[in-house]
Short mmCIF file of C-alpha atoms in Angstrom, two decimals:
data_model
loop_
_atom_site.label_atom_id
_atom_site.label_comp_id
_atom_site.label_asym_id
_atom_site.label_seq_id
_atom_site.Cartn_x
_atom_site.Cartn_y
_atom_site.Cartn_z
CA UNK A 1 0.00 -0.04 0.01
CA UNK A 2 1.37 3.50 -1.03
CA UNK A 3 2.28 5.96 1.76
CA UNK A 4 -0.73 8.33 2.05
CA UNK A 5 1.46 11.29 2.97
CA UNK A 6 3.23 11.11 -0.37
CA UNK A 7 0.18 10.10 -2.45
CA UNK A 8 -0.72 13.35 -4.21
CA UNK A 9 -3.69 11.90 -6.01
CA UNK A 10 -5.19 10.70 -2.76
CA UNK A 11 -4.57 14.07 -1.02
CA UNK A 12 -6.20 15.90 -3.95
CA UNK A 13 -9.22 13.54 -3.69
CA UNK A 14 -9.48 14.41 -0.03
CA UNK A 15 -9.73 18.13 -0.91
CA UNK A 16 -6.18 19.35 -0.49
CA UNK A 17 -5.80 22.57 -2.49
CA UNK A 18 -2.09 22.26 -2.72
CA UNK A 19 -2.28 18.77 -4.18
CA UNK A 20 -5.03 19.81 -6.67
CA UNK A 21 -2.73 22.71 -7.87
CA UNK A 22 0.20 20.30 -8.33
CA UNK A 23 -1.88 17.89 -10.41
CA UNK A 24 -3.28 20.74 -12.60
CA UNK A 25 0.13 22.18 -13.18
CA UNK A 26 1.59 18.71 -14.18
CA UNK A 27 -1.24 18.20 -16.66
CA UNK A 28 -1.31 21.70 -18.18
CA UNK A 29 2.47 22.16 -18.37
CA UNK A 30 2.40 21.36 -22.14
CA UNK A 31 -0.11 24.09 -22.73
CA UNK A 32 2.02 26.76 -21.14
CA UNK A 33 -0.62 27.46 -18.44
CA UNK A 34 0.20 27.85 -14.76
CA UNK A 35 -2.46 27.65 -12.01
CA UNK A 36 -3.00 29.00 -8.54
CA UNK A 37 -5.99 28.42 -6.31
CA UNK A 38 -7.59 29.50 -3.06
CA UNK A 39 -10.73 27.91 -1.37
CA UNK A 40 -12.95 30.80 -0.33
CA UNK A 41 -16.59 30.84 0.75
CA UNK A 42 -17.31 27.36 -0.52
CA UNK A 43 -15.86 28.12 -3.91
CA UNK A 44 -12.50 26.97 -5.32
CA UNK A 45 -11.05 30.21 -6.84
CA UNK A 46 -8.67 29.02 -9.63
CA UNK A 47 -6.27 31.38 -11.53
CA UNK A 48 -4.88 30.46 -14.89
CA UNK A 49 -1.90 32.49 -16.26
CA UNK A 50 0.02 32.23 -19.50
CA UNK A 51 2.32 34.24 -21.68
CA UNK A 52 -0.17 35.06 -24.45
CA UNK A 53 -3.92 35.36 -25.03
CA UNK A 54 -3.78 32.38 -27.49
CA UNK A 55 -2.80 29.98 -24.73
CA UNK A 56 -5.75 30.91 -22.70
CA UNK A 57 -8.47 30.11 -25.19
CA UNK A 58 -11.58 29.90 -22.96
CA UNK A 59 -13.32 26.74 -24.38
CA UNK A 60 -10.18 24.60 -24.32
CA UNK A 61 -8.94 25.68 -20.83
CA UNK A 62 -12.41 25.21 -19.21
CA UNK A 63 -12.80 21.76 -20.77
CA UNK A 64 -9.37 20.58 -19.75
CA UNK A 65 -9.80 21.72 -16.14
CA UNK A 66 -13.21 20.21 -15.93
CA UNK A 67 -11.91 16.83 -17.08
CA UNK A 68 -8.96 16.95 -14.55
CA UNK A 69 -11.12 17.86 -11.60
CA UNK A 70 -13.76 15.30 -12.51
CA UNK A 71 -11.10 12.60 -12.51
CA UNK A 72 -9.77 13.80 -9.11
CA UNK A 73 -13.26 14.15 -7.62
CA UNK A 74 -12.18 16.27 -4.64
CA UNK A 75 -14.30 15.94 -1.63
CA UNK A 76 -16.31 18.99 -0.34
CA UNK A 77 -15.53 20.93 -3.57
CA UNK A 78 -18.38 21.42 -5.94
CA UNK A 79 -18.19 24.93 -7.23
CA UNK A 80 -15.04 26.14 -9.18
CA UNK A 81 -14.54 29.57 -10.48
CA UNK A 82 -11.85 29.68 -13.32
CA UNK A 83 -10.16 33.01 -13.70
CA UNK A 84 -7.77 33.86 -16.52
CA UNK A 85 -5.20 36.57 -17.10
CA UNK A 86 -1.79 37.22 -18.70
CA UNK A 87 1.11 36.37 -16.44
CA UNK A 88 2.39 39.40 -14.48
CA UNK A 89 4.31 40.22 -11.37
CA UNK A 90 3.78 37.79 -8.50
CA UNK A 91 0.83 38.80 -6.26
CA UNK A 92 0.26 36.97 -3.02
CA UNK A 93 -3.05 38.67 -2.69
CA UNK A 94 -4.17 38.11 -6.28
CA UNK A 95 -7.75 37.30 -5.33
CA UNK A 96 -8.14 40.62 -3.49
CA UNK A 97 -6.79 42.34 -6.57
CA UNK A 98 -9.26 40.55 -8.86
CA UNK A 99 -12.19 41.49 -6.60
CA UNK A 100 -11.02 45.11 -6.57
CA UNK A 101 -10.66 45.58 -10.36
CA UNK A 102 -12.00 42.59 -12.31
CA UNK A 103 -12.23 44.35 -15.63
CA UNK A 104 -8.57 45.26 -15.88
CA UNK A 105 -7.21 42.21 -14.09
CA UNK A 106 -8.93 39.35 -15.95
CA UNK A 107 -9.36 38.21 -19.61
CA UNK A 108 -12.33 36.09 -18.75
CA UNK A 109 -13.83 34.06 -15.87
CA UNK A 110 -16.15 30.99 -15.89
CA UNK A 111 -17.78 29.13 -13.01
CA UNK A 112 -18.31 25.32 -13.33
CA UNK A 113 -20.03 22.86 -11.02
CA UNK A 114 -18.49 19.32 -10.39
CA UNK A 115 -20.97 16.47 -10.32
CA UNK A 116 -22.05 14.95 -6.97
CA UNK A 117 -20.36 11.54 -6.22
CA UNK A 118 -22.46 8.47 -5.70
CA UNK A 119 -22.95 8.19 -1.91
CA UNK A 120 -22.82 4.38 -1.83
CA UNK A 121 -19.58 4.30 -3.89
CA UNK A 122 -18.18 6.91 -1.54
CA UNK A 123 -19.13 4.88 1.58
CA UNK A 124 -17.64 1.68 -0.04
CA UNK A 125 -14.44 3.52 -0.92
CA UNK A 126 -14.12 5.01 2.62
CA UNK A 127 -14.69 1.47 4.06
CA UNK A 128 -11.96 0.04 1.82
CA UNK A 129 -9.58 2.84 2.87
CA UNK A 130 -10.38 2.06 6.49
CA UNK A 131 -9.66 -1.64 5.98
CA UNK A 132 -6.39 -0.72 4.19
CA UNK A 133 -5.30 1.51 7.13
CA UNK A 134 -6.03 -1.31 9.58
CA UNK A 135 -3.95 -3.65 7.50
CA UNK A 136 -1.08 -1.23 7.42
CA UNK A 137 -1.26 -0.84 11.25
CA UNK A 138 -1.35 -4.57 11.59
CA UNK A 139 1.75 -4.99 9.36
CA UNK A 140 3.82 -2.63 11.42
CA UNK A 141 2.71 -4.02 14.91
CA UNK A 142 5.41 -5.45 17.14
CA UNK A 143 5.80 -9.29 17.47
CA UNK A 144 4.69 -10.92 20.66
CA UNK A 145 7.32 -12.09 23.06
CA UNK A 146 8.30 -15.73 22.92
CA UNK A 147 7.41 -16.13 26.56
CA UNK A 148 3.72 -15.60 25.89
CA UNK A 149 3.39 -17.91 22.92
CA UNK A 150 2.71 -20.94 25.02
CA UNK A 151 0.06 -19.09 27.03
CA UNK A 152 -1.70 -17.87 23.89
CA UNK A 153 -1.58 -21.35 22.39
CA UNK A 154 -3.27 -22.88 25.45
CA UNK A 155 -5.96 -20.24 25.50
CA UNK A 156 -6.75 -20.89 21.77
CA UNK A 157 -7.15 -24.63 22.40
CA UNK A 158 -9.31 -23.94 25.40
CA UNK A 159 -11.54 -21.64 23.42
CA UNK A 160 -11.89 -24.18 20.55
CA UNK A 161 -13.01 -26.93 22.92
CA UNK A 162 -15.55 -24.59 24.57
CA UNK A 163 -16.93 -23.58 21.08
CA UNK A 164 -17.20 -27.31 20.17
CA UNK A 165 -19.23 -28.01 23.34
CA UNK A 166 -21.52 -25.05 22.71
CA UNK A 167 -21.98 -25.89 19.04
CA UNK A 168 -23.22 -29.38 19.98
CA UNK A 169 -25.89 -28.05 22.33
CA UNK A 170 -27.20 -25.45 19.79
CA UNK A 171 -29.58 -26.67 17.15
CA UNK A 172 -28.38 -26.49 13.48
CA UNK A 173 -31.02 -24.15 12.25
CA UNK A 174 -31.06 -21.66 15.16
CA UNK A 175 -27.67 -20.25 14.39
CA UNK A 176 -28.19 -18.84 10.84
CA UNK A 177 -31.71 -17.66 11.84
CA UNK A 178 -30.27 -15.77 14.81
CA UNK A 179 -27.55 -14.19 12.68
CA UNK A 180 -30.18 -13.00 10.13
CA UNK A 181 -32.27 -11.39 12.87
CA UNK A 182 -29.30 -9.60 14.49
CA UNK A 183 -28.03 -8.36 11.15
CA UNK A 184 -31.35 -7.08 10.03
CA UNK A 185 -31.60 -5.10 13.24
CA UNK A 186 -28.13 -3.75 13.29
CA UNK A 187 -27.68 -2.84 9.53
CA UNK A 188 -29.95 0.32 9.59
CA UNK A 189 -28.36 1.50 12.79
CA UNK A 190 -24.87 1.04 11.29
CA UNK A 191 -25.85 2.95 8.15
CA UNK A 192 -27.26 5.79 10.23
CA UNK A 193 -24.06 6.09 12.37
CA UNK A 194 -21.84 5.98 9.30
CA UNK A 195 -23.85 8.67 7.52
CA UNK A 196 -23.66 10.97 10.56
CA UNK A 197 -19.86 10.34 10.84
CA UNK A 198 -19.36 11.13 7.15
CA UNK A 199 -21.41 14.29 7.50
CA UNK A 200 -19.52 15.56 10.55
CA UNK A 201 -16.17 14.75 8.97
CA UNK A 202 -17.06 16.59 5.73
CA UNK A 203 -18.28 19.62 7.68
CA UNK A 204 -15.02 19.71 9.69
CA UNK A 205 -12.89 19.44 6.55
CA UNK A 206 -14.74 22.27 4.77
CA UNK A 207 -14.33 24.56 7.76
CA UNK A 208 -10.64 23.93 7.94
CA UNK A 209 -9.77 23.70 4.30
CA UNK A 210 -10.19 27.46 3.81
CA UNK A 211 -7.53 28.14 6.49
CA UNK A 212 -5.08 25.47 5.47
CA UNK A 213 -5.25 26.15 1.72
CA UNK A 214 -3.95 29.64 2.05
CA UNK A 215 -0.76 28.49 3.94
CA UNK A 216 -0.32 25.57 1.56
CA UNK A 217 -0.49 27.76 -1.64
CA UNK A 218 1.68 30.56 -0.24
CA UNK A 219 4.78 28.24 -0.02
CA UNK A 220 5.07 27.47 -3.74
CA UNK A 221 4.22 31.08 -4.61
CA UNK A 222 7.04 32.56 -2.41
CA UNK A 223 9.54 29.98 -3.68
CA UNK A 224 8.94 31.03 -7.29
CA UNK A 225 8.67 34.77 -6.72
CA UNK A 226 12.05 35.82 -8.19
CA UNK A 227 11.65 33.54 -11.24
CA UNK A 228 8.23 34.81 -11.94
CA UNK A 229 9.12 38.42 -11.85
CA UNK A 230 12.03 38.08 -14.26
CA UNK A 231 9.87 35.92 -16.57
CA UNK A 232 7.02 38.36 -16.60
CA UNK A 233 9.21 41.33 -17.28
CA UNK A 234 10.79 39.83 -20.35
CA UNK A 235 7.67 38.33 -21.94
CA UNK A 236 4.87 40.82 -20.83
CA UNK A 237 2.35 41.65 -23.39
CA UNK A 238 3.02 45.24 -24.65
CA UNK A 239 -0.73 46.04 -24.68
CA UNK A 240 -1.13 44.95 -21.04
CA UNK A 241 2.01 46.86 -20.06
CA UNK A 242 0.81 50.04 -21.84
CA UNK A 243 -2.58 49.88 -20.09
CA UNK A 244 -0.93 49.45 -16.77
CA UNK A 245 1.36 52.53 -17.23
CA UNK A 246 -1.65 54.55 -18.60
CA UNK A 247 -3.51 53.72 -15.35
CA UNK A 248 -0.59 54.96 -13.34
CA UNK A 249 -0.46 58.11 -15.38
CA UNK A 250 -4.18 58.73 -14.99
CA UNK A 251 -3.81 58.43 -11.15
CA UNK A 252 -0.72 60.69 -11.14
CA UNK A 253 -2.52 63.36 -13.31
CA UNK A 254 -5.18 63.86 -10.59
CA UNK A 255 -2.57 65.13 -8.08
CA UNK A 256 0.20 66.58 -10.36
CA UNK A 257 0.76 70.29 -9.59
CA UNK A 258 4.44 71.14 -9.91
CA UNK A 259 6.27 71.34 -13.31
CA UNK A 260 8.42 68.25 -12.24
CA UNK A 261 5.28 66.21 -11.66
CA UNK A 262 3.87 67.35 -15.08
CA UNK A 263 7.00 66.24 -16.77
CA UNK A 264 6.91 62.85 -15.03
CA UNK A 265 3.27 62.57 -16.17
CA UNK A 266 4.22 63.38 -19.78
CA UNK A 267 6.98 60.76 -19.66
CA UNK A 268 4.44 58.05 -18.53
CA UNK A 269 2.02 58.92 -21.27
CA UNK A 270 4.82 58.82 -23.94
CA UNK A 271 5.97 55.46 -22.55
CA UNK A 272 2.40 54.14 -22.80
CA UNK A 273 2.20 55.34 -26.38
CA UNK A 274 5.51 53.73 -27.33
CA UNK A 275 4.38 50.41 -25.93
CA UNK A 276 1.11 50.52 -27.85
CA UNK A 277 3.08 51.02 -31.04
CA UNK A 278 4.88 47.68 -30.24
CA UNK A 279 1.72 45.70 -30.28
CA UNK A 280 1.92 43.20 -33.35
CA UNK A 281 -0.65 43.19 -36.13
CA UNK A 282 -1.67 39.57 -35.07
CA UNK A 283 -2.69 40.68 -31.55
CA UNK A 284 -6.36 40.45 -30.79
CA UNK A 285 -6.53 44.09 -29.69
CA UNK A 286 -4.37 45.56 -32.37
CA UNK A 287 -6.94 48.05 -33.71
CA UNK A 288 -7.55 49.41 -30.21
CA UNK A 289 -3.83 49.71 -29.68
CA UNK A 290 -3.50 51.84 -32.89
CA UNK A 291 -6.21 54.22 -31.75
CA UNK A 292 -4.58 54.68 -28.35
CA UNK A 293 -1.13 55.57 -29.75
CA UNK A 294 -2.25 59.04 -30.83
CA UNK A 295 -4.48 59.53 -27.71
CA UNK A 296 -1.61 58.87 -25.29
CA UNK A 297 0.65 61.18 -27.41
CA UNK A 298 -1.87 63.99 -27.08
CA UNK A 299 -1.92 63.48 -23.30
CA UNK A 300 1.88 63.57 -23.18
CA UNK A 301 2.00 66.82 -25.25
CA UNK A 302 -0.61 68.45 -23.09
CA UNK A 303 1.21 67.66 -19.93
CA UNK A 304 4.54 68.96 -21.49
CA UNK A 305 2.80 72.25 -22.57
CA UNK A 306 1.41 72.78 -19.07
CA UNK A 307 4.85 72.08 -17.45
CA UNK A 308 6.54 74.54 -19.88
CA UNK A 309 4.20 77.39 -19.02
CA UNK A 310 5.97 79.83 -16.67
CA UNK A 311 4.21 80.72 -13.41
CA UNK A 312 3.00 84.27 -13.36
CA UNK A 313 4.96 86.44 -10.80
CA UNK A 314 2.58 88.16 -8.42
CA UNK A 315 2.92 91.96 -8.25
CA UNK A 316 3.42 93.20 -4.67
CA UNK A 317 0.23 94.71 -3.31
CA UNK A 318 -1.93 93.53 -6.17
CA UNK A 319 -4.33 90.71 -5.79
CA UNK A 320 -4.19 88.11 -8.56
CA UNK A 321 -7.42 86.67 -9.88
CA UNK A 322 -7.67 83.02 -10.08
CA UNK A 323 -7.74 81.54 -13.59
CA UNK A 324 -11.27 80.40 -14.55
CA UNK A 325 -11.97 76.84 -15.29
CA UNK A 326 -12.32 76.52 -19.11
CA UNK A 327 -14.77 73.67 -18.71
CA UNK A 328 -17.08 75.69 -16.48
CA UNK A 329 -16.74 78.77 -18.76
CA UNK A 330 -17.65 76.73 -21.87
CA UNK A 331 -20.70 75.22 -20.06
CA UNK A 332 -21.85 78.70 -19.11
CA UNK A 333 -21.58 80.04 -22.63
CA UNK A 334 -23.23 76.88 -24.00
CA UNK A 335 -26.20 77.44 -21.63
CA UNK A 336 -26.48 81.01 -22.87
CA UNK A 337 -26.44 79.88 -26.52
CA UNK A 338 -29.09 77.23 -25.80
CA UNK A 339 -31.37 79.83 -24.31
CA UNK A 340 -30.80 82.27 -27.23
CA UNK A 341 -31.45 79.48 -29.73
CA UNK A 342 -35.03 79.24 -28.55
CA UNK A 343 -35.81 82.85 -29.56
CA UNK A 344 -33.38 83.37 -32.53
CA UNK A 345 -35.29 84.51 -35.66
CA UNK A 346 -33.19 86.92 -37.75
CA UNK A 347 -29.93 86.27 -39.45
CA UNK A 348 -28.03 88.47 -37.04
CA UNK A 349 -29.32 86.51 -34.08
CA UNK A 350 -28.34 83.22 -35.75
CA UNK A 351 -24.86 84.60 -36.48
CA UNK A 352 -24.42 85.63 -32.79
CA UNK A 353 -25.58 82.24 -31.69
CA UNK A 354 -23.13 80.51 -34.04
CA UNK A 355 -20.35 82.64 -32.51
CA UNK A 356 -21.31 81.63 -29.00
CA UNK A 357 -21.34 77.88 -29.90
CA UNK A 358 -17.88 78.34 -31.46
CA UNK A 359 -16.54 80.12 -28.42
CA UNK A 360 -17.82 77.25 -26.18
CA UNK A 361 -16.14 74.65 -28.47
CA UNK A 362 -12.84 76.60 -28.31
CA UNK A 363 -12.97 76.76 -24.47
CA UNK A 364 -13.70 72.96 -24.36
CA UNK A 365 -10.52 72.34 -26.42
CA UNK A 366 -8.45 74.17 -23.67
CA UNK A 367 -9.45 71.78 -20.92
CA UNK A 368 -6.15 70.02 -19.78
CA UNK A 369 -5.74 66.30 -19.87
CA UNK A 370 -5.50 66.02 -16.06
CA UNK A 371 -8.91 67.66 -15.65
CA UNK A 372 -11.44 65.43 -13.92
CA UNK A 373 -13.88 65.94 -16.85
CA UNK A 374 -11.44 65.87 -19.68
CA UNK A 375 -13.10 63.03 -21.57
CA UNK A 376 -16.44 64.77 -21.42
CA UNK A 377 -14.82 67.96 -22.70
CA UNK A 378 -13.37 66.17 -25.64
CA UNK A 379 -16.77 64.75 -26.68
CA UNK A 380 -18.34 68.29 -26.35
CA UNK A 381 -15.84 69.94 -28.68
CA UNK A 382 -17.32 68.34 -31.84
CA UNK A 383 -20.90 68.72 -30.45
CA UNK A 384 -20.68 72.47 -30.01
CA UNK A 385 -19.01 72.77 -33.47
CA UNK A 386 -21.96 71.10 -35.09
CA UNK A 387 -24.38 73.47 -33.20
CA UNK A 388 -22.27 76.38 -34.54
CA UNK A 389 -22.38 75.23 -38.14
CA UNK A 390 -26.14 74.66 -37.85
CA UNK A 391 -26.60 78.22 -36.60
CA UNK A 392 -24.51 79.50 -39.55
CA UNK A 393 -26.74 77.64 -41.98
CA UNK A 394 -29.83 79.25 -40.50
CA UNK A 395 -28.22 82.73 -40.68
CA UNK A 396 -27.49 82.17 -44.38
CA UNK A 397 -31.10 81.16 -44.98
CA UNK A 398 -32.45 84.42 -43.40
CA UNK A 399 -30.30 86.62 -45.62
#
């Protein structure tokens, strides 16, 4: 009989998350996929990582993992949530990061349900394991001393003689009938006790598996931390790296005030644009990368221009007026134009209205990239231009 401590398949069947991860990694190594897992809230959270998007094709990965887990049939694990992403720097708290920002962290996720095992087969298998464990204990038991062999031999002979005497006095038909009666009474009780024991054992394992699985999974993660970091830095997807740097630049733009911070912001946007230009044509998000190249360049140029502007030197004794927000000024003029458009009738009024819409569009184009409503301002530039052109058409009609 194999040693249970070293039997990975048996440990995985008992619900050990570390053993399940080891079997999954062994069977998925040819696909270039690496897995990590945490048992949380009754669900086995499984993370699949690979170098490219092609290696993480959803249908293939889900089918392979389902087949592997069904062959393992882990106890007390029915729901499995499969998460997928491009390999990146090691994260010990990767599940927390996924919960915090699922859209930017994952390529896709899929939840599967493992079939319920047959209860009678499970009871039979547990009974066989119990017999095997007793056999193993019997094999390693110590031999009896030689001084006791004669006493044991005499007692065996005495018991045999007593059994012969009793068997002569018992009728032939009463023994099997009595055994049938006893077995019919004891069998339901044994099944009830065995079911209660299995339920209590499963409940205890499910409560402790969440605590033990984290400590078991942290060990292989820590041991491969240095290798994973160097591996991910060399082979990281340029699109993913560009998005990560763009997110950092967006966060920095909200608090950048000094010229040095503006220059650092411009450098990050330019780096994100350069990475987007390295995305190959066969990439699944190539078209999106091409559109983001110019967008990130505009952000970099806007940050550089703001950093290059000299700060006005305040005149002693003169109060300086704060620069108005171009977005707020544009909205104010647009509201005025909207009100005037309801009463405009002559060509002069339409011309004045067209000038107001054009002024609002020009102010929207002056909104800096780090402004909290920069994206909304970009969309309103063309909208206000259309309103201005429509007012010009009305002015020409009235002439």
